[in-house]
Amino acid sequence: MQLNRQMAINLDYVDEEVKYFNIINNKYDFNDAINVLDNIDWDFKNFNTQYLTHKFHSYPARFIPQIPLTFIKLFTKEKDTVLDPFCGCGTTMVESFYNNRNSIGNDFNPLAVLISKVKTTKVENEKLDYLLSKFPKSLDNIKVDKNKVQETLNNLPKRKISGELFNYEIVYKLISIKQILEQLKEEGNMNLYDIGALALSSTVWSYVETKILGDIYNSFIMKLHSIIKELKKINKLINYNPKVEIINGDSRMLKVDSESIDLIVTSPPYVNALDYYRTHMYNMFWLNIDIDNFKKHEIGSHSHFVSNRFRLLSEYLGDMLRSLIEMNRVLKKGKICTIVIGNSSLEYELIESYKYFEDMARFVGFLPLRKYFRNIDKTKKYTNADVGKIDDEVILVLKKIDNVSVLSTDDLFISEVVKNEMNKFKAQIEKIQGTGIKGWKKPTKERLLKNANKIEEAIKLIPKDIKFKE
């Protein structure tokens, strides 16, 4: 039995949504399913994208649930296994869970792992009620060491916003919440601890993003009630329990068995678009997550190679090629890998990311079948102005036709493929400059011409910059 989406979402469907669900709920053979993709309006304008557990926690650059849902319904059957190697806040796993598919999510960000885990774990109503009972109406009787409050204030991230938002009272209340959560951990109630930690993270996120001052404990309690309400709704609507595995791991070395996956749907990080560690800095701080370790290994971060951003592109392409090799290794032959990726820019030059994925996929046993351009509703995909310039993306549909013949750790192979892509990029820049210019600020012609020299330098340093870093 699959979740009755109309009952679950409680939405009066418009004509477009009715048409969409009629399409994806039919059964097709593989070739017909591929052709059906051409009939989907990939913008999903005015569709409800925030229902049930999807709305637990804001997350930058997440894709809307209708994208993985479409491929899950068209290309898998119940009990098949779906993988997202860059799972983020777990959208692919949630849709797999709702449709009785097993799933594996992988992400290097521990916060992403927490969010994905809570969204896809069923917890009995009685335990959810117990979780609520652990938090009193007020914190008057909760004792917090004043020295601990001062120590926390001293250790806040070194940003101006720390002093503006996190005063003694706020920190006192957040520490009080954490103390109660630690009691749950000591009791062995890890699922309840995770739910509470997610509510805390979401509360801190909202507080930092909106800068709306108020009683942060009340905000936490309201968030916790909201999460528990949806989890209870899931208990009522879903009478099956597919296997969900969430891995805190590296997409370049997946801890997944070879040829065990029936479908991959993922949205990798965009080059130079966003520092996830910086966006999640305060969430991670209050959850005791190692920010420096995540920052060190983050893919595509614009904090890398500040003096020559084109070296960042080489590094990014190398990491993505390694990930593609791993995706091929774990995917069954003849199955679909769907990659959702947006364009970005480096030094005023347009980076059409999907073209690199399309090219590199051919080197590692994939055949590109389709690509669909979709307009982004930035109010639904993004929650941070840093990535607001990206207003469209491409859904790239690949089919595995051969087993990959190289390992993701093969630096020589990676170097050669990346060098090929970077040389094509250099030729593009030499032909026309400034393809990524947006807004009123325009560089001089002389400034743009210097990019060719920087790209040449980046090409020479490819063997160093793409070297596998563990």
PDB file of C-alpha atoms in Angstrom, residues 116-379:
ATOM      1  CA  SER A 116      17.454  12.961   6.507  1.00  0.00           C
ATOM      2  CA  LYS A 117      17.379  10.408   9.319  1.00  0.00           C
ATOM      3  CA  VAL A 118      14.595  12.109  11.275  1.00  0.00           C
ATOM      4  CA  LYS A 119      12.494  12.637   8.149  1.00  0.00           C
ATOM      5  CA  THR A 120      12.537   8.930   7.310  1.00  0.00           C
ATOM      6  CA  THR A 121      12.301   7.263  10.736  1.00  0.00           C
ATOM      7  CA  LYS A 122       8.966   6.150  12.158  1.00  0.00           C
ATOM      8  CA  VAL A 123       8.639   6.607  15.933  1.00  0.00           C
ATOM      9  CA  GLU A 124       5.713   5.319  17.998  1.00  0.00           C
ATOM     10  CA  ASN A 125       3.196   7.923  19.160  1.00  0.00           C
ATOM     11  CA  GLU A 126       3.782   7.018  22.810  1.00  0.00           C
ATOM     12  CA  LYS A 127       7.487   7.804  22.485  1.00  0.00           C
ATOM     13  CA  LEU A 128       6.716  11.061  20.704  1.00  0.00           C
ATOM     14  CA  ASP A 129       4.445  12.033  23.608  1.00  0.00           C
ATOM     15  CA  TYR A 130       7.244  11.146  26.020  1.00  0.00           C
ATOM     16  CA  LEU A 131       9.591  13.458  24.107  1.00  0.00           C
ATOM     17  CA  LEU A 132       7.163  16.341  24.522  1.00  0.00           C
ATOM     18  CA  SER A 133       6.794  15.619  28.228  1.00  0.00           C
ATOM     19  CA  LYS A 134      10.529  16.085  28.741  1.00  0.00           C
ATOM     20  CA  PHE A 135      10.271  19.800  27.976  1.00  0.00           C
ATOM     21  CA  PRO A 136       8.532  21.910  30.644  1.00  0.00           C
ATOM     22  CA  LYS A 137       6.359  24.947  29.921  1.00  0.00           C
ATOM     23  CA  SER A 138       9.129  27.165  31.256  1.00  0.00           C
ATOM     24  CA  LEU A 139      12.827  26.786  32.040  1.00  0.00           C
ATOM     25  CA  ASP A 140      12.572  28.285  35.535  1.00  0.00           C
ATOM     26  CA  ASN A 141      13.559  25.040  37.228  1.00  0.00           C
ATOM     27  CA  ILE A 142      16.355  24.122  34.806  1.00  0.00           C
ATOM     28  CA  LYS A 143      19.762  24.780  36.345  1.00  0.00           C
ATOM     29  CA  VAL A 144      22.607  25.853  34.050  1.00  0.00           C
ATOM     30  CA  ASP A 145      26.190  26.502  35.106  1.00  0.00           C
ATOM     31  CA  LYS A 146      26.816  30.225  34.575  1.00  0.00           C
ATOM     32  CA  ASN A 147      30.438  29.510  33.716  1.00  0.00           C
ATOM     33  CA  LYS A 148      29.237  27.254  30.899  1.00  0.00           C
ATOM     34  CA  VAL A 149      27.100  30.068  29.524  1.00  0.00           C
ATOM     35  CA  GLN A 150      30.047  32.452  29.517  1.00  0.00           C
ATOM     36  CA  GLU A 151      32.320  29.825  27.984  1.00  0.00           C
ATOM     37  CA  THR A 152      29.789  29.260  25.196  1.00  0.00           C
ATOM     38  CA  LEU A 153      29.534  33.004  24.551  1.00  0.00           C
ATOM     39  CA  ASN A 154      33.325  33.142  24.242  1.00  0.00           C
ATOM     40  CA  ASN A 155      33.398  30.233  21.792  1.00  0.00           C
ATOM     41  CA  LEU A 156      30.684  31.389  19.380  1.00  0.00           C
ATOM     42  CA  PRO A 157      31.760  31.613  15.711  1.00  0.00           C
ATOM     43  CA  LYS A 158      33.849  34.704  15.129  1.00  0.00           C
ATOM     44  CA  ARG A 159      31.253  36.678  13.231  1.00  0.00           C
ATOM     45  CA  LYS A 160      29.619  40.002  13.963  1.00  0.00           C
ATOM     46  CA  ILE A 161      26.224  38.342  14.057  1.00  0.00           C
ATOM     47  CA  SER A 162      27.266  36.280  17.095  1.00  0.00           C
ATOM     48  CA  GLY A 163      27.279  39.276  19.392  1.00  0.00           C
ATOM     49  CA  GLU A 164      24.152  40.746  17.830  1.00  0.00           C
ATOM     50  CA  LEU A 165      21.947  37.689  18.335  1.00  0.00           C
ATOM     51  CA  PHE A 166      23.391  35.451  21.017  1.00  0.00           C
ATOM     52  CA  ASN A 167      23.199  37.265  24.335  1.00  0.00           C
ATOM     53  CA  TYR A 168      23.394  35.680  27.788  1.00  0.00           C
ATOM     54  CA  GLU A 169      19.658  34.909  28.009  1.00  0.00           C
ATOM     55  CA  ILE A 170      19.499  33.268  24.570  1.00  0.00           C
ATOM     56  CA  VAL A 171      22.560  31.145  25.246  1.00  0.00           C
ATOM     57  CA  TYR A 172      21.204  30.152  28.666  1.00  0.00           C
ATOM     58  CA  LYS A 173      17.979  28.872  27.099  1.00  0.00           C
ATOM     59  CA  LEU A 174      19.735  27.017  24.291  1.00  0.00           C
ATOM     60  CA  ILE A 175      22.040  25.287  26.781  1.00  0.00           C
ATOM     61  CA  SER A 176      18.958  24.337  28.829  1.00  0.00           C
ATOM     62  CA  ILE A 177      17.441  22.676  25.749  1.00  0.00           C
ATOM     63  CA  LYS A 178      20.685  20.824  25.096  1.00  0.00           C
ATOM     64  CA  GLN A 179      20.805  19.545  28.680  1.00  0.00           C
ATOM     65  CA  ILE A 180      17.360  18.003  28.299  1.00  0.00           C
ATOM     66  CA  LEU A 181      18.393  16.466  24.981  1.00  0.00           C
ATOM     67  CA  GLU A 182      21.464  14.961  26.634  1.00  0.00           C
ATOM     68  CA  GLN A 183      19.184  13.264  29.163  1.00  0.00           C
ATOM     69  CA  LEU A 184      17.406  11.534  26.271  1.00  0.00           C
ATOM     70  CA  LYS A 185      20.755  10.353  24.923  1.00  0.00           C
ATOM     71  CA  GLU A 186      21.749   9.007  28.350  1.00  0.00           C
ATOM     72  CA  GLU A 187      18.447   7.108  28.470  1.00  0.00           C
ATOM     73  CA  GLY A 188      19.298   5.495  25.142  1.00  0.00           C
ATOM     74  CA  ASN A 189      16.428   7.256  23.317  1.00  0.00           C
ATOM     75  CA  MET A 190      18.517   8.182  20.276  1.00  0.00           C
ATOM     76  CA  ASN A 191      15.578   8.616  17.889  1.00  0.00           C
ATOM     77  CA  LEU A 192      13.987  11.050  20.343  1.00  0.00           C
ATOM     78  CA  TYR A 193      17.297  12.817  20.816  1.00  0.00           C
ATOM     79  CA  ASP A 194      17.619  13.211  17.032  1.00  0.00           C
ATOM     80  CA  ILE A 195      14.121  14.685  16.751  1.00  0.00           C
ATOM     81  CA  GLY A 196      14.880  17.180  19.500  1.00  0.00           C
ATOM     82  CA  ALA A 197      18.259  18.021  17.956  1.00  0.00           C
ATOM     83  CA  LEU A 198      16.559  18.631  14.606  1.00  0.00           C
ATOM     84  CA  ALA A 199      14.030  20.951  16.257  1.00  0.00           C
ATOM     85  CA  LEU A 200      16.888  22.808  17.946  1.00  0.00           C
ATOM     86  CA  SER A 201      18.806  23.116  14.683  1.00  0.00           C
ATOM     87  CA  SER A 202      15.736  24.378  12.828  1.00  0.00           C
ATOM     88  CA  THR A 203      15.045  26.906  15.579  1.00  0.00           C
ATOM     89  CA  VAL A 204      18.588  28.273  15.493  1.00  0.00           C
ATOM     90  CA  TRP A 205      18.479  28.364  11.680  1.00  0.00           C
ATOM     91  CA  SER A 206      15.274  30.411  11.667  1.00  0.00           C
ATOM     92  CA  TYR A 207      16.595  32.712  14.372  1.00  0.00           C
ATOM     93  CA  VAL A 208      19.828  33.441  12.483  1.00  0.00           C
ATOM     94  CA  GLU A 209      18.214  33.715   9.046  1.00  0.00           C
ATOM     95  CA  THR A 210      15.305  35.954  10.017  1.00  0.00           C
ATOM     96  CA  LYS A 211      16.978  37.795  12.912  1.00  0.00           C
ATOM     97  CA  ILE A 212      13.515  38.026  14.459  1.00  0.00           C
ATOM     98  CA  LEU A 213      14.014  38.348  18.197  1.00  0.00           C
ATOM     99  CA  GLY A 214      11.644  36.507  20.508  1.00  0.00           C
ATOM    100  CA  ASP A 215      11.516  33.806  23.144  1.00  0.00           C
ATOM    101  CA  ILE A 216      13.756  31.162  21.590  1.00  0.00           C
ATOM    102  CA  TYR A 217      12.522  28.456  23.964  1.00  0.00           C
ATOM    103  CA  ASN A 218       8.923  29.017  22.879  1.00  0.00           C
ATOM    104  CA  SER A 219      10.079  28.925  19.262  1.00  0.00           C
ATOM    105  CA  PHE A 220      11.782  25.584  19.925  1.00  0.00           C
ATOM    106  CA  ILE A 221       8.669  24.133  21.591  1.00  0.00           C
ATOM    107  CA  MET A 222       6.485  25.259  18.676  1.00  0.00           C
ATOM    108  CA  LYS A 223       8.912  23.646  16.212  1.00  0.00           C
ATOM    109  CA  LEU A 224       9.022  20.431  18.219  1.00  0.00           C
ATOM    110  CA  HIS A 225       5.208  20.256  18.294  1.00  0.00           C
ATOM    111  CA  SER A 226       5.102  20.827  14.529  1.00  0.00           C
ATOM    112  CA  ILE A 227       7.597  18.018  13.839  1.00  0.00           C
ATOM    113  CA  ILE A 228       5.817  15.581  16.126  1.00  0.00           C
ATOM    114  CA  LYS A 229       2.464  16.394  14.538  1.00  0.00           C
ATOM    115  CA  GLU A 230       3.800  15.391  11.112  1.00  0.00           C
ATOM    116  CA  LEU A 231       5.497  12.265  12.449  1.00  0.00           C
ATOM    117  CA  LYS A 232       2.210  11.155  13.986  1.00  0.00           C
ATOM    118  CA  LYS A 233       0.527  11.811  10.661  1.00  0.00           C
ATOM    119  CA  ILE A 234       3.089   9.548   8.974  1.00  0.00           C
ATOM    120  CA  ASN A 235       2.331   6.813  11.523  1.00  0.00           C
ATOM    121  CA  LYS A 236      -1.325   7.022  10.570  1.00  0.00           C
ATOM    122  CA  LEU A 237      -0.826   7.162   6.807  1.00  0.00           C
ATOM    123  CA  ILE A 238       1.981   4.663   6.251  1.00  0.00           C
ATOM    124  CA  ASN A 239       1.637   1.042   7.315  1.00  0.00           C
ATOM    125  CA  TYR A 240       4.903  -0.147   5.768  1.00  0.00           C
ATOM    126  CA  ASN A 241       8.473   0.480   6.827  1.00  0.00           C
ATOM    127  CA  PRO A 242      10.984   0.348   3.945  1.00  0.00           C
ATOM    128  CA  LYS A 243      14.675   0.141   4.734  1.00  0.00           C
ATOM    129  CA  VAL A 244      16.386   3.520   4.903  1.00  0.00           C
ATOM    130  CA  GLU A 245      20.137   3.893   5.404  1.00  0.00           C
ATOM    131  CA  ILE A 246      21.674   7.328   5.909  1.00  0.00           C
ATOM    132  CA  ILE A 247      25.471   7.431   5.606  1.00  0.00           C
ATOM    133  CA  ASN A 248      27.744  10.233   6.760  1.00  0.00           C
ATOM    134  CA  GLY A 249      30.254   9.615   3.997  1.00  0.00           C
ATOM    135  CA  ASP A 250      32.155  10.725   0.922  1.00  0.00           C
ATOM    136  CA  SER A 251      30.427  10.562  -2.483  1.00  0.00           C
ATOM    137  CA  ARG A 252      33.824   9.867  -4.046  1.00  0.00           C
ATOM    138  CA  MET A 253      34.120   6.605  -2.071  1.00  0.00           C
ATOM    139  CA  LEU A 254      30.592   5.373  -1.457  1.00  0.00           C
ATOM    140  CA  LYS A 255      30.067   2.734   1.219  1.00  0.00           C
ATOM    141  CA  VAL A 256      27.545   0.994  -1.021  1.00  0.00           C
ATOM    142  CA  ASP A 257      27.739  -2.447  -2.645  1.00  0.00           C
ATOM    143  CA  SER A 258      28.505  -2.596  -6.356  1.00  0.00           C
ATOM    144  CA  GLU A 259      25.511  -2.979  -8.698  1.00  0.00           C
ATOM    145  CA  SER A 260      23.030  -2.862  -5.804  1.00  0.00           C
ATOM    146  CA  ILE A 261      21.100   0.285  -6.738  1.00  0.00           C
ATOM    147  CA  ASP A 262      17.996   0.492  -8.966  1.00  0.00           C
ATOM    148  CA  LEU A 263      17.871   4.287  -9.359  1.00  0.00           C
ATOM    149  CA  ILE A 264      20.004   7.313  -8.527  1.00  0.00           C
ATOM    150  CA  VAL A 265      18.460  10.769  -8.139  1.00  0.00           C
ATOM    151  CA  THR A 266      20.723  13.492  -6.829  1.00  0.00           C
ATOM    152  CA  SER A 267      21.591  17.174  -6.894  1.00  0.00           C
ATOM    153  CA  PRO A 268      25.337  17.722  -6.375  1.00  0.00           C
ATOM    154  CA  PRO A 269      26.709  20.969  -4.960  1.00  0.00           C
ATOM    155  CA  TYR A 270      27.149  23.769  -7.477  1.00  0.00           C
ATOM    156  CA  VAL A 271      30.648  25.055  -8.070  1.00  0.00           C
ATOM    157  CA  ASN A 272      31.324  28.430  -6.412  1.00  0.00           C
ATOM    158  CA  ALA A 273      27.677  28.813  -5.403  1.00  0.00           C
ATOM    159  CA  LEU A 274      27.606  28.377  -1.656  1.00  0.00           C
ATOM    160  CA  ASP A 275      29.728  27.501   1.366  1.00  0.00           C
ATOM    161  CA  TYR A 276      27.482  25.005   3.136  1.00  0.00           C
ATOM    162  CA  TYR A 277      29.674  25.049   6.209  1.00  0.00           C
ATOM    163  CA  ARG A 278      29.197  28.817   6.550  1.00  0.00           C
ATOM    164  CA  THR A 279      25.449  28.562   5.985  1.00  0.00           C
ATOM    165  CA  HIS A 280      25.191  25.867   8.664  1.00  0.00           C
ATOM    166  CA  MET A 281      27.761  27.360  11.015  1.00  0.00           C
ATOM    167  CA  TYR A 282      25.442  28.095  13.928  1.00  0.00           C
ATOM    168  CA  ASN A 283      23.387  24.926  13.542  1.00  0.00           C
ATOM    169  CA  MET A 284      26.573  22.902  13.669  1.00  0.00           C
ATOM    170  CA  PHE A 285      27.887  24.863  16.625  1.00  0.00           C
ATOM    171  CA  TRP A 286      24.838  24.134  18.765  1.00  0.00           C
ATOM    172  CA  LEU A 287      24.867  20.465  17.751  1.00  0.00           C
ATOM    173  CA  ASN A 288      28.605  20.119  18.517  1.00  0.00           C
ATOM    174  CA  ILE A 289      29.408  19.245  14.884  1.00  0.00           C
ATOM    175  CA  ASP A 290      33.017  19.632  13.734  1.00  0.00           C
ATOM    176  CA  ILE A 291      32.737  22.660  11.424  1.00  0.00           C
ATOM    177  CA  ASP A 292      36.421  22.699  10.447  1.00  0.00           C
ATOM    178  CA  ASN A 293      36.404  19.086   9.266  1.00  0.00           C
ATOM    179  CA  PHE A 294      33.326  19.679   7.087  1.00  0.00           C
ATOM    180  CA  LYS A 295      34.826  22.894   5.697  1.00  0.00           C
ATOM    181  CA  LYS A 296      38.030  21.070   4.765  1.00  0.00           C
ATOM    182  CA  HIS A 297      36.229  18.460   2.641  1.00  0.00           C
ATOM    183  CA  GLU A 298      33.377  20.539   1.209  1.00  0.00           C
ATOM    184  CA  ILE A 299      33.001  20.170  -2.570  1.00  0.00           C
ATOM    185  CA  GLY A 300      32.644  23.280  -4.747  1.00  0.00           C
ATOM    186  CA  SER A 301      33.092  25.787  -1.931  1.00  0.00           C
ATOM    187  CA  HIS A 302      33.946  29.300  -3.094  1.00  0.00           C
ATOM    188  CA  SER A 303      36.352  29.640  -0.154  1.00  0.00           C
ATOM    189  CA  HIS A 304      38.848  27.415  -2.014  1.00  0.00           C
ATOM    190  CA  PHE A 305      41.557  28.844  -4.326  1.00  0.00           C
ATOM    191  CA  VAL A 306      40.724  32.488  -3.719  1.00  0.00           C
ATOM    192  CA  SER A 307      43.651  33.730  -5.845  1.00  0.00           C
ATOM    193  CA  ASN A 308      42.612  31.672  -8.895  1.00  0.00           C
ATOM    194  CA  ARG A 309      38.998  30.502  -8.995  1.00  0.00           C
ATOM    195  CA  PHE A 310      39.582  28.399 -12.085  1.00  0.00           C
ATOM    196  CA  ARG A 311      41.617  26.017  -9.935  1.00  0.00           C
ATOM    197  CA  LEU A 312      38.402  25.579  -7.962  1.00  0.00           C
ATOM    198  CA  LEU A 313      36.707  24.454 -11.184  1.00  0.00           C
ATOM    199  CA  SER A 314      39.431  21.843 -11.791  1.00  0.00           C
ATOM    200  CA  GLU A 315      39.082  20.551  -8.238  1.00  0.00           C
ATOM    201  CA  TYR A 316      35.294  20.478  -8.546  1.00  0.00           C
ATOM    202  CA  LEU A 317      35.328  18.595 -11.851  1.00  0.00           C
ATOM    203  CA  GLY A 318      37.740  16.076 -10.389  1.00  0.00           C
ATOM    204  CA  ASP A 319      35.503  15.488  -7.379  1.00  0.00           C
ATOM    205  CA  MET A 320      32.403  15.196  -9.560  1.00  0.00           C
ATOM    206  CA  LEU A 321      34.121  12.732 -11.917  1.00  0.00           C
ATOM    207  CA  ARG A 322      35.118  10.578  -8.950  1.00  0.00           C
ATOM    208  CA  SER A 323      31.510  10.686  -7.776  1.00  0.00           C
ATOM    209  CA  LEU A 324      30.268   9.690 -11.231  1.00  0.00           C
ATOM    210  CA  ILE A 325      32.622   6.707 -11.192  1.00  0.00           C
ATOM    211  CA  GLU A 326      31.176   5.628  -7.855  1.00  0.00           C
ATOM    212  CA  MET A 327      27.604   6.150  -9.075  1.00  0.00           C
ATOM    213  CA  ASN A 328      28.328   3.885 -12.028  1.00  0.00           C
ATOM    214  CA  ARG A 329      29.899   1.256  -9.774  1.00  0.00           C
ATOM    215  CA  VAL A 330      26.906   0.955  -7.439  1.00  0.00           C
ATOM    216  CA  LEU A 331      24.149   1.279 -10.079  1.00  0.00           C
ATOM    217  CA  LYS A 332      22.764  -1.780 -11.845  1.00  0.00           C
ATOM    218  CA  LYS A 333      23.390  -1.950 -15.578  1.00  0.00           C
ATOM    219  CA  GLY A 334      20.587  -0.492 -17.667  1.00  0.00           C
ATOM    220  CA  LYS A 335      19.306   1.678 -14.815  1.00  0.00           C
ATOM    221  CA  ILE A 336      18.853   5.450 -14.604  1.00  0.00           C
ATOM    222  CA  CYS A 337      21.001   8.078 -12.914  1.00  0.00           C
ATOM    223  CA  THR A 338      19.350  11.509 -12.683  1.00  0.00           C
ATOM    224  CA  ILE A 339      21.460  14.558 -11.868  1.00  0.00           C
ATOM    225  CA  VAL A 340      19.916  17.950 -11.147  1.00  0.00           C
ATOM    226  CA  ILE A 341      22.456  20.735 -11.530  1.00  0.00           C
ATOM    227  CA  GLY A 342      22.437  24.483 -12.059  1.00  0.00           C
ATOM    228  CA  ASN A 343      24.779  26.829 -13.828  1.00  0.00           C
ATOM    229  CA  SER A 344      27.084  29.142 -11.928  1.00  0.00           C
ATOM    230  CA  SER A 345      29.921  31.522 -12.735  1.00  0.00           C
ATOM    231  CA  LEU A 346      33.599  32.033 -12.037  1.00  0.00           C
ATOM    232  CA  GLU A 347      35.345  35.342 -12.598  1.00  0.00           C
ATOM    233  CA  TYR A 348      32.457  36.592 -14.782  1.00  0.00           C
ATOM    234  CA  GLU A 349      32.526  33.447 -16.924  1.00  0.00           C
ATOM    235  CA  LEU A 350      29.508  31.164 -17.247  1.00  0.00           C
ATOM    236  CA  ILE A 351      29.915  27.603 -15.961  1.00  0.00           C
ATOM    237  CA  GLU A 352      27.324  25.421 -17.676  1.00  0.00           C
ATOM    238  CA  SER A 353      27.739  22.584 -15.218  1.00  0.00           C
ATOM    239  CA  TYR A 354      25.410  20.126 -16.925  1.00  0.00           C
ATOM    240  CA  LYS A 355      27.667  20.083 -20.006  1.00  0.00           C
ATOM    241  CA  TYR A 356      30.603  18.899 -17.915  1.00  0.00           C
ATOM    242  CA  PHE A 357      28.524  16.161 -16.308  1.00  0.00           C
ATOM    243  CA  GLU A 358      27.223  15.140 -19.707  1.00  0.00           C
ATOM    244  CA  ASP A 359      30.739  14.957 -21.167  1.00  0.00           C
ATOM    245  CA  MET A 360      32.383  13.231 -18.212  1.00  0.00           C
ATOM    246  CA  ALA A 361      29.556  10.681 -17.872  1.00  0.00           C
ATOM    247  CA  ARG A 362      30.466   9.259 -21.289  1.00  0.00           C
ATOM    248  CA  PHE A 363      33.956   8.419 -19.999  1.00  0.00           C
ATOM    249  CA  VAL A 364      32.585   6.274 -17.167  1.00  0.00           C
ATOM    250  CA  GLY A 365      29.919   4.053 -18.704  1.00  0.00           C
ATOM    251  CA  PHE A 366      26.899   6.369 -18.883  1.00  0.00           C
ATOM    252  CA  LEU A 367      24.819   7.315 -21.910  1.00  0.00           C
ATOM    253  CA  PRO A 368      23.044  10.696 -21.712  1.00  0.00           C
ATOM    254  CA  LEU A 369      19.389  10.157 -22.693  1.00  0.00           C
ATOM    255  CA  ARG A 370      17.592  13.397 -21.905  1.00  0.00           C
ATOM    256  CA  LYS A 371      18.102  16.835 -20.445  1.00  0.00           C
ATOM    257  CA  TYR A 372      15.359  19.147 -19.275  1.00  0.00           C
ATOM    258  CA  PHE A 373      15.718  22.827 -18.464  1.00  0.00           C
ATOM    259  CA  ARG A 374      13.513  24.079 -15.656  1.00  0.00           C
ATOM    260  CA  ASN A 375      12.896  27.475 -14.110  1.00  0.00           C
ATOM    261  CA  ILE A 376      13.482  27.648 -10.373  1.00  0.00           C
ATOM    262  CA  ASP A 377      11.040  29.116  -7.923  1.00  0.00           C
ATOM    263  CA  LYS A 378      13.761  30.532  -5.701  1.00  0.00           C
ATOM    264  CA  THR A 379      11.379  30.870  -2.770  1.00  0.00           C
TER     265      THR A 379
END
